[in-house]
Amino acid sequence: MNGAALVHDFEIALSGATSEDVDASLPSGEFGMATETGLFLNQIAVTATFNGIGYGEAVGKFLSARKLQQQNAAASILLQAYKLKIPVTIHLAIGTDIPHMHPMADGASLGAVSLHDFRLFCALVAKMDNGGAYLNWGSAVILPEIF
């Protein structure tokens, strides 16, 4: 999953909708200003770095600790995968998503959680000799290159 898919999944889980229309907000310079999304996702990255876990697992864990509306929780890939212990890795391109514009953004933590997930992804792919599934959410460029 790329950073955009992370943001959309996270916001849908919490509120049932995404906060920004990229086409509408990018030309006016307002893209990336969703305060709560940036705050939460940056806090999650810092906590995940401290705990030595990846971004995908950390976001799933965060969402699982919240009281969410049932339909929103059911729509979250990250939450459902966390509950089922299915790894979801997140691969960021720093500077492209809401959390990166937030004043709390910590490049070291964002990089650490994304690198953790990259290493996890490599380990999972290495075990796919006997079969498995790779699902790409959100990227026609970054994720195929990682694969």
Short mmCIF file of N, CA and C in Angstrom, two decimals:
data_model
loop_
_atom_site.label_atom_id
_atom_site.label_comp_id
_atom_site.label_asym_id
_atom_site.label_seq_id
_atom_site.Cartn_x
_atom_site.Cartn_y
_atom_site.Cartn_z
N MET A 1 0.86 -1.17 0.00
CA MET A 1 0.00 0.00 0.00
C MET A 1 0.90 1.23 0.00
N ASN A 2 0.54 2.22 -0.80
CA ASN A 2 1.31 3.46 -0.77
C ASN A 2 0.71 4.41 0.27
N GLY A 3 1.31 5.60 0.39
CA GLY A 3 0.86 6.55 1.40
C GLY A 3 -0.56 7.05 1.18
N ALA A 4 -0.95 7.22 -0.09
CA ALA A 4 -2.31 7.68 -0.37
C ALA A 4 -3.34 6.65 0.06
N ALA A 5 -3.07 5.38 -0.22
CA ALA A 5 -4.00 4.32 0.20
C ALA A 5 -4.07 4.27 1.73
N LEU A 6 -2.94 4.47 2.39
CA LEU A 6 -2.92 4.54 3.86
C LEU A 6 -3.86 5.64 4.35
N VAL A 7 -3.72 6.82 3.81
CA VAL A 7 -4.54 7.96 4.24
C VAL A 7 -6.02 7.68 4.01
N HIS A 8 -6.37 7.19 2.82
CA HIS A 8 -7.78 6.94 2.52
C HIS A 8 -8.35 5.84 3.42
N ASP A 9 -7.61 4.75 3.59
CA ASP A 9 -8.08 3.66 4.45
C ASP A 9 -8.27 4.15 5.88
N PHE A 10 -7.30 4.90 6.39
CA PHE A 10 -7.34 5.42 7.75
C PHE A 10 -8.54 6.34 7.96
N GLU A 11 -8.74 7.27 7.04
CA GLU A 11 -9.85 8.22 7.19
C GLU A 11 -11.21 7.54 7.03
N ILE A 12 -11.32 6.59 6.13
CA ILE A 12 -12.57 5.86 5.97
C ILE A 12 -12.88 5.07 7.25
N ALA A 13 -11.85 4.47 7.85
CA ALA A 13 -12.07 3.73 9.10
C ALA A 13 -12.56 4.64 10.21
N LEU A 14 -11.99 5.83 10.32
CA LEU A 14 -12.35 6.73 11.41
C LEU A 14 -13.66 7.47 11.18
N SER A 15 -13.90 7.92 9.93
CA SER A 15 -15.05 8.78 9.72
C SER A 15 -15.98 8.37 8.58
N GLY A 16 -15.60 7.34 7.83
CA GLY A 16 -16.46 6.90 6.74
C GLY A 16 -16.25 7.63 5.43
N ALA A 17 -15.29 8.56 5.39
CA ALA A 17 -15.02 9.32 4.16
C ALA A 17 -13.59 9.83 4.20
N THR A 18 -13.10 10.22 3.04
CA THR A 18 -11.77 10.84 2.99
C THR A 18 -11.93 12.35 3.11
N SER A 19 -10.87 13.01 3.58
CA SER A 19 -10.97 14.43 3.94
C SER A 19 -10.71 15.40 2.80
N GLU A 20 -10.04 14.95 1.76
CA GLU A 20 -9.64 15.91 0.74
C GLU A 20 -9.90 15.39 -0.67
N ASP A 21 -10.26 16.32 -1.53
CA ASP A 21 -10.37 16.05 -2.96
C ASP A 21 -9.09 16.61 -3.58
N VAL A 22 -8.20 15.74 -3.99
CA VAL A 22 -6.88 16.16 -4.49
C VAL A 22 -7.03 17.12 -5.65
N ASP A 23 -7.88 16.79 -6.63
CA ASP A 23 -8.04 17.65 -7.80
C ASP A 23 -8.50 19.06 -7.42
N ALA A 24 -9.36 19.15 -6.41
CA ALA A 24 -9.89 20.46 -6.01
C ALA A 24 -8.92 21.24 -5.12
N SER A 25 -8.16 20.55 -4.27
CA SER A 25 -7.34 21.27 -3.28
C SER A 25 -5.89 21.50 -3.71
N LEU A 26 -5.38 20.73 -4.64
CA LEU A 26 -3.97 20.87 -5.06
C LEU A 26 -3.69 22.22 -5.74
N PRO A 27 -4.51 22.65 -6.72
CA PRO A 27 -4.21 23.92 -7.39
C PRO A 27 -4.23 25.13 -6.46
N SER A 28 -5.05 25.09 -5.42
CA SER A 28 -5.16 26.23 -4.51
C SER A 28 -4.13 26.19 -3.39
N GLY A 29 -3.33 25.13 -3.32
CA GLY A 29 -2.31 25.03 -2.28
C GLY A 29 -2.86 24.57 -0.95
N GLU A 30 -4.06 24.03 -0.94
CA GLU A 30 -4.68 23.59 0.30
C GLU A 30 -4.54 22.10 0.56
N PHE A 31 -3.95 21.36 -0.39
CA PHE A 31 -3.81 19.91 -0.22
C PHE A 31 -2.88 19.61 0.95
N GLY A 32 -3.24 18.60 1.72
CA GLY A 32 -2.39 18.14 2.81
C GLY A 32 -2.63 18.84 4.12
N MET A 33 -3.72 19.55 4.25
CA MET A 33 -3.93 20.33 5.46
C MET A 33 -4.96 19.71 6.41
N ALA A 34 -5.24 18.43 6.25
CA ALA A 34 -6.17 17.73 7.16
C ALA A 34 -5.45 17.50 8.48
N THR A 35 -5.73 18.33 9.46
CA THR A 35 -4.99 18.34 10.72
C THR A 35 -5.00 17.01 11.45
N GLU A 36 -6.18 16.45 11.66
CA GLU A 36 -6.28 15.23 12.46
C GLU A 36 -5.56 14.06 11.81
N THR A 37 -5.71 13.91 10.50
CA THR A 37 -5.05 12.82 9.78
C THR A 37 -3.55 12.93 9.93
N GLY A 38 -3.02 14.11 9.69
CA GLY A 38 -1.58 14.32 9.82
C GLY A 38 -1.08 14.06 11.22
N LEU A 39 -1.82 14.55 12.20
CA LEU A 39 -1.43 14.36 13.60
C LEU A 39 -1.42 12.89 13.98
N PHE A 40 -2.53 12.20 13.74
CA PHE A 40 -2.62 10.79 14.11
C PHE A 40 -1.58 9.93 13.39
N LEU A 41 -1.47 10.08 12.08
CA LEU A 41 -0.55 9.21 11.33
C LEU A 41 0.91 9.48 11.69
N ASN A 42 1.25 10.71 12.04
CA ASN A 42 2.61 10.99 12.49
C ASN A 42 2.85 10.44 13.89
N GLN A 43 1.87 10.56 14.78
CA GLN A 43 2.02 9.96 16.11
C GLN A 43 2.18 8.45 16.01
N ILE A 44 1.42 7.83 15.12
CA ILE A 44 1.51 6.38 14.93
C ILE A 44 2.90 6.01 14.42
N ALA A 45 3.45 6.79 13.49
CA ALA A 45 4.79 6.51 12.95
C ALA A 45 5.85 6.59 14.05
N VAL A 46 5.77 7.61 14.89
CA VAL A 46 6.73 7.78 15.98
C VAL A 46 6.62 6.61 16.97
N THR A 47 5.41 6.25 17.34
CA THR A 47 5.19 5.14 18.27
C THR A 47 5.67 3.83 17.68
N ALA A 48 5.36 3.61 16.40
CA ALA A 48 5.80 2.37 15.73
C ALA A 48 7.31 2.28 15.70
N THR A 49 7.98 3.38 15.42
CA THR A 49 9.44 3.39 15.42
C THR A 49 9.98 3.02 16.79
N PHE A 50 9.41 3.60 17.82
CA PHE A 50 9.83 3.30 19.19
C PHE A 50 9.62 1.82 19.53
N ASN A 51 8.51 1.26 19.04
CA ASN A 51 8.17 -0.13 19.35
C ASN A 51 8.78 -1.13 18.37
N GLY A 52 9.43 -0.65 17.33
CA GLY A 52 10.09 -1.54 16.37
C GLY A 52 9.14 -2.32 15.48
N ILE A 53 7.99 -1.72 15.15
CA ILE A 53 7.05 -2.36 14.24
C ILE A 53 6.86 -1.48 13.01
N GLY A 54 6.26 -2.05 11.98
CA GLY A 54 6.04 -1.31 10.74
C GLY A 54 4.79 -0.45 10.79
N TYR A 55 4.64 0.35 9.75
CA TYR A 55 3.53 1.29 9.66
C TYR A 55 2.19 0.57 9.50
N GLY A 56 2.15 -0.45 8.65
CA GLY A 56 0.90 -1.17 8.43
C GLY A 56 0.37 -1.79 9.70
N GLU A 57 1.24 -2.47 10.42
CA GLU A 57 0.84 -3.08 11.69
C GLU A 57 0.42 -2.03 12.70
N ALA A 58 1.17 -0.95 12.78
CA ALA A 58 0.89 0.10 13.77
C ALA A 58 -0.45 0.78 13.52
N VAL A 59 -0.77 1.04 12.26
CA VAL A 59 -2.06 1.67 11.96
C VAL A 59 -3.20 0.70 12.26
N GLY A 60 -3.04 -0.56 11.91
CA GLY A 60 -4.06 -1.56 12.24
C GLY A 60 -4.28 -1.65 13.74
N LYS A 61 -3.19 -1.63 14.49
CA LYS A 61 -3.28 -1.70 15.95
C LYS A 61 -4.00 -0.47 16.50
N PHE A 62 -3.66 0.70 16.00
CA PHE A 62 -4.31 1.95 16.41
C PHE A 62 -5.81 1.88 16.16
N LEU A 63 -6.19 1.47 14.95
CA LEU A 63 -7.61 1.40 14.60
C LEU A 63 -8.35 0.36 15.43
N SER A 64 -7.68 -0.74 15.75
CA SER A 64 -8.34 -1.80 16.53
C SER A 64 -8.65 -1.36 17.96
N ALA A 65 -7.97 -0.33 18.43
CA ALA A 65 -8.18 0.17 19.79
C ALA A 65 -9.27 1.24 19.84
N ARG A 66 -9.87 1.56 18.71
CA ARG A 66 -10.88 2.62 18.64
C ARG A 66 -12.28 2.01 18.53
N LYS A 67 -13.26 2.77 19.00
CA LYS A 67 -14.66 2.40 18.79
C LYS A 67 -15.08 3.04 17.47
N LEU A 68 -15.17 2.22 16.44
CA LEU A 68 -15.50 2.70 15.11
C LEU A 68 -16.89 2.25 14.71
N GLN A 69 -17.52 2.99 13.83
CA GLN A 69 -18.79 2.53 13.30
C GLN A 69 -18.53 1.24 12.52
N GLN A 70 -19.42 0.28 12.67
CA GLN A 70 -19.22 -1.05 12.10
C GLN A 70 -18.92 -1.01 10.61
N GLN A 71 -19.68 -0.22 9.84
CA GLN A 71 -19.46 -0.19 8.39
C GLN A 71 -18.11 0.44 8.05
N ASN A 72 -17.65 1.37 8.85
CA ASN A 72 -16.34 1.98 8.61
C ASN A 72 -15.23 0.99 8.94
N ALA A 73 -15.36 0.30 10.04
CA ALA A 73 -14.36 -0.71 10.43
C ALA A 73 -14.28 -1.82 9.39
N ALA A 74 -15.42 -2.24 8.89
CA ALA A 74 -15.45 -3.32 7.89
C ALA A 74 -14.79 -2.89 6.59
N ALA A 75 -14.79 -1.60 6.30
CA ALA A 75 -14.21 -1.10 5.04
C ALA A 75 -12.70 -0.90 5.12
N SER A 76 -12.11 -1.01 6.28
CA SER A 76 -10.68 -0.75 6.45
C SER A 76 -9.85 -2.00 6.20
N ILE A 77 -9.04 -1.96 5.17
CA ILE A 77 -8.12 -3.06 4.86
C ILE A 77 -7.13 -3.23 6.01
N LEU A 78 -6.59 -2.10 6.50
CA LEU A 78 -5.58 -2.17 7.55
C LEU A 78 -6.13 -2.77 8.84
N LEU A 79 -7.32 -2.39 9.21
CA LEU A 79 -7.92 -2.93 10.43
C LEU A 79 -8.25 -4.41 10.27
N GLN A 80 -8.89 -4.77 9.19
CA GLN A 80 -9.26 -6.17 8.99
C GLN A 80 -8.03 -7.07 8.88
N ALA A 81 -7.01 -6.61 8.18
CA ALA A 81 -5.77 -7.39 8.06
C ALA A 81 -5.10 -7.56 9.42
N TYR A 82 -5.09 -6.50 10.22
CA TYR A 82 -4.49 -6.57 11.56
C TYR A 82 -5.22 -7.61 12.41
N LYS A 83 -6.54 -7.58 12.38
CA LYS A 83 -7.34 -8.54 13.15
C LYS A 83 -7.07 -9.98 12.71
N LEU A 84 -6.83 -10.17 11.42
CA LEU A 84 -6.61 -11.51 10.88
C LEU A 84 -5.12 -11.89 10.85
N LYS A 85 -4.27 -10.99 11.35
CA LYS A 85 -2.81 -11.21 11.37
C LYS A 85 -2.24 -11.43 9.97
N ILE A 86 -2.76 -10.65 9.02
CA ILE A 86 -2.26 -10.65 7.65
C ILE A 86 -1.41 -9.40 7.48
N PRO A 87 -0.14 -9.55 7.12
CA PRO A 87 0.72 -8.38 6.99
C PRO A 87 0.29 -7.47 5.84
N VAL A 88 0.24 -6.18 6.12
CA VAL A 88 0.06 -5.15 5.10
C VAL A 88 1.24 -4.21 5.26
N THR A 89 1.98 -4.01 4.18
CA THR A 89 3.13 -3.11 4.24
C THR A 89 2.79 -1.79 3.56
N ILE A 90 3.37 -0.73 4.10
CA ILE A 90 3.14 0.62 3.57
C ILE A 90 4.47 1.18 3.09
N HIS A 91 4.44 1.69 1.87
CA HIS A 91 5.66 2.19 1.22
C HIS A 91 5.45 3.65 0.84
N LEU A 92 6.10 4.53 1.59
CA LEU A 92 5.91 5.97 1.43
C LEU A 92 6.84 6.57 0.38
N ALA A 93 6.36 7.60 -0.24
CA ALA A 93 7.18 8.52 -1.01
C ALA A 93 7.05 9.84 -0.23
N ILE A 94 8.05 10.15 0.54
CA ILE A 94 7.97 11.29 1.46
C ILE A 94 7.68 12.58 0.68
N GLY A 95 6.71 13.34 1.17
CA GLY A 95 6.34 14.61 0.56
C GLY A 95 5.07 14.53 -0.27
N THR A 96 4.48 13.37 -0.38
CA THR A 96 3.33 13.22 -1.28
C THR A 96 1.99 13.11 -0.56
N ASP A 97 1.98 12.99 0.75
CA ASP A 97 0.73 12.71 1.45
C ASP A 97 0.52 13.63 2.65
N ILE A 98 -0.72 13.68 3.12
CA ILE A 98 -1.14 14.56 4.21
C ILE A 98 -0.19 14.55 5.41
N PRO A 99 0.23 13.40 5.92
CA PRO A 99 1.09 13.42 7.11
C PRO A 99 2.41 14.16 6.92
N HIS A 100 2.89 14.23 5.69
CA HIS A 100 4.20 14.85 5.45
C HIS A 100 4.14 16.37 5.53
N MET A 101 2.96 16.96 5.32
CA MET A 101 2.80 18.41 5.39
C MET A 101 2.54 18.89 6.81
N HIS A 102 2.24 17.98 7.70
CA HIS A 102 1.88 18.33 9.07
C HIS A 102 3.11 18.78 9.84
N PRO A 103 2.98 19.79 10.73
CA PRO A 103 4.14 20.27 11.50
C PRO A 103 4.80 19.20 12.37
N MET A 104 4.05 18.16 12.73
CA MET A 104 4.61 17.10 13.57
C MET A 104 5.39 16.06 12.77
N ALA A 105 5.39 16.17 11.45
CA ALA A 105 6.06 15.17 10.62
C ALA A 105 7.51 14.97 11.07
N ASP A 106 7.87 13.72 11.28
CA ASP A 106 9.21 13.34 11.69
C ASP A 106 9.77 12.43 10.61
N GLY A 107 10.62 12.99 9.76
CA GLY A 107 11.15 12.23 8.63
C GLY A 107 11.85 10.96 9.03
N ALA A 108 12.55 10.99 10.16
CA ALA A 108 13.25 9.79 10.62
C ALA A 108 12.26 8.67 10.94
N SER A 109 11.15 9.01 11.60
CA SER A 109 10.15 8.00 11.95
C SER A 109 9.40 7.51 10.71
N LEU A 110 9.02 8.43 9.83
CA LEU A 110 8.34 8.02 8.60
C LEU A 110 9.23 7.12 7.77
N GLY A 111 10.50 7.46 7.69
CA GLY A 111 11.44 6.62 6.95
C GLY A 111 11.65 5.27 7.63
N ALA A 112 11.75 5.27 8.95
CA ALA A 112 11.98 4.02 9.68
C ALA A 112 10.82 3.04 9.53
N VAL A 113 9.58 3.54 9.63
CA VAL A 113 8.44 2.62 9.52
C VAL A 113 8.27 2.11 8.09
N SER A 114 8.56 2.96 7.13
CA SER A 114 8.47 2.53 5.73
C SER A 114 9.58 1.54 5.41
N LEU A 115 10.79 1.77 5.92
CA LEU A 115 11.90 0.83 5.71
C LEU A 115 11.60 -0.51 6.40
N HIS A 116 11.03 -0.46 7.59
CA HIS A 116 10.64 -1.69 8.28
C HIS A 116 9.68 -2.49 7.40
N ASP A 117 8.67 -1.81 6.85
CA ASP A 117 7.71 -2.50 6.00
C ASP A 117 8.34 -3.00 4.70
N PHE A 118 9.30 -2.26 4.16
CA PHE A 118 10.00 -2.72 2.96
C PHE A 118 10.74 -4.03 3.26
N ARG A 119 11.42 -4.09 4.37
CA ARG A 119 12.15 -5.32 4.74
C ARG A 119 11.19 -6.47 5.00
N LEU A 120 10.07 -6.17 5.63
CA LEU A 120 9.04 -7.20 5.83
C LEU A 120 8.52 -7.69 4.49
N PHE A 121 8.24 -6.77 3.59
CA PHE A 121 7.76 -7.13 2.26
C PHE A 121 8.75 -8.05 1.55
N CYS A 122 10.03 -7.71 1.60
CA CYS A 122 11.07 -8.54 0.96
C CYS A 122 11.07 -9.94 1.55
N ALA A 123 10.96 -10.03 2.86
CA ALA A 123 10.96 -11.34 3.52
C ALA A 123 9.72 -12.15 3.12
N LEU A 124 8.59 -11.49 2.98
CA LEU A 124 7.37 -12.19 2.59
C LEU A 124 7.44 -12.67 1.14
N VAL A 125 7.95 -11.82 0.25
CA VAL A 125 8.07 -12.20 -1.16
C VAL A 125 9.05 -13.37 -1.31
N ALA A 126 10.11 -13.37 -0.52
CA ALA A 126 11.10 -14.45 -0.60
C ALA A 126 10.48 -15.81 -0.26
N LYS A 127 9.39 -15.80 0.50
CA LYS A 127 8.73 -17.06 0.90
C LYS A 127 7.60 -17.46 -0.05
N MET A 128 7.43 -16.75 -1.17
CA MET A 128 6.31 -17.02 -2.07
C MET A 128 6.61 -18.10 -3.11
N ASP A 129 7.70 -18.83 -2.96
CA ASP A 129 8.04 -19.88 -3.93
C ASP A 129 6.92 -20.89 -4.12
N ASN A 130 6.22 -21.20 -3.07
CA ASN A 130 5.15 -22.21 -3.13
C ASN A 130 3.78 -21.58 -3.34
N GLY A 131 3.75 -20.32 -3.70
CA GLY A 131 2.48 -19.64 -3.95
C GLY A 131 2.22 -18.54 -2.95
N GLY A 132 1.26 -17.74 -3.26
CA GLY A 132 0.90 -16.62 -2.40
C GLY A 132 0.22 -15.56 -3.23
N ALA A 133 -0.15 -14.47 -2.60
CA ALA A 133 -0.82 -13.38 -3.29
C ALA A 133 -0.16 -12.06 -2.94
N TYR A 134 -0.04 -11.23 -3.96
CA TYR A 134 0.48 -9.87 -3.80
C TYR A 134 -0.62 -8.94 -4.28
N LEU A 135 -1.08 -8.05 -3.42
CA LEU A 135 -2.11 -7.09 -3.79
C LEU A 135 -1.52 -5.70 -3.72
N ASN A 136 -1.74 -4.91 -4.75
CA ASN A 136 -1.22 -3.56 -4.84
C ASN A 136 -2.37 -2.59 -4.66
N TRP A 137 -2.35 -1.81 -3.57
CA TRP A 137 -3.36 -0.80 -3.34
C TRP A 137 -2.74 0.58 -3.46
N GLY A 138 -3.13 1.29 -4.49
CA GLY A 138 -2.82 2.71 -4.56
C GLY A 138 -1.70 3.15 -5.46
N SER A 139 -0.97 2.27 -6.11
CA SER A 139 0.17 2.77 -6.87
C SER A 139 0.42 1.96 -8.14
N ALA A 140 0.50 2.67 -9.24
CA ALA A 140 0.87 2.04 -10.51
C ALA A 140 2.37 2.15 -10.75
N VAL A 141 3.08 2.89 -9.89
CA VAL A 141 4.51 3.10 -10.09
C VAL A 141 5.33 2.56 -8.91
N ILE A 142 5.15 3.12 -7.73
CA ILE A 142 6.00 2.79 -6.58
C ILE A 142 5.91 1.31 -6.21
N LEU A 143 4.72 0.79 -6.03
CA LEU A 143 4.58 -0.58 -5.55
C LEU A 143 5.04 -1.62 -6.56
N PRO A 144 4.75 -1.48 -7.86
CA PRO A 144 5.33 -2.45 -8.79
C PRO A 144 6.86 -2.41 -8.80
N GLU A 145 7.45 -1.23 -8.63
CA GLU A 145 8.90 -1.13 -8.56
C GLU A 145 9.45 -1.83 -7.33
N ILE A 146 8.75 -1.71 -6.21
CA ILE A 146 9.17 -2.38 -4.99
C ILE A 146 9.10 -3.90 -5.18
N PHE A 147 8.01 -4.36 -5.80
CA PHE A 147 7.85 -5.79 -6.04
C PHE A 147 8.96 -6.31 -6.95
#
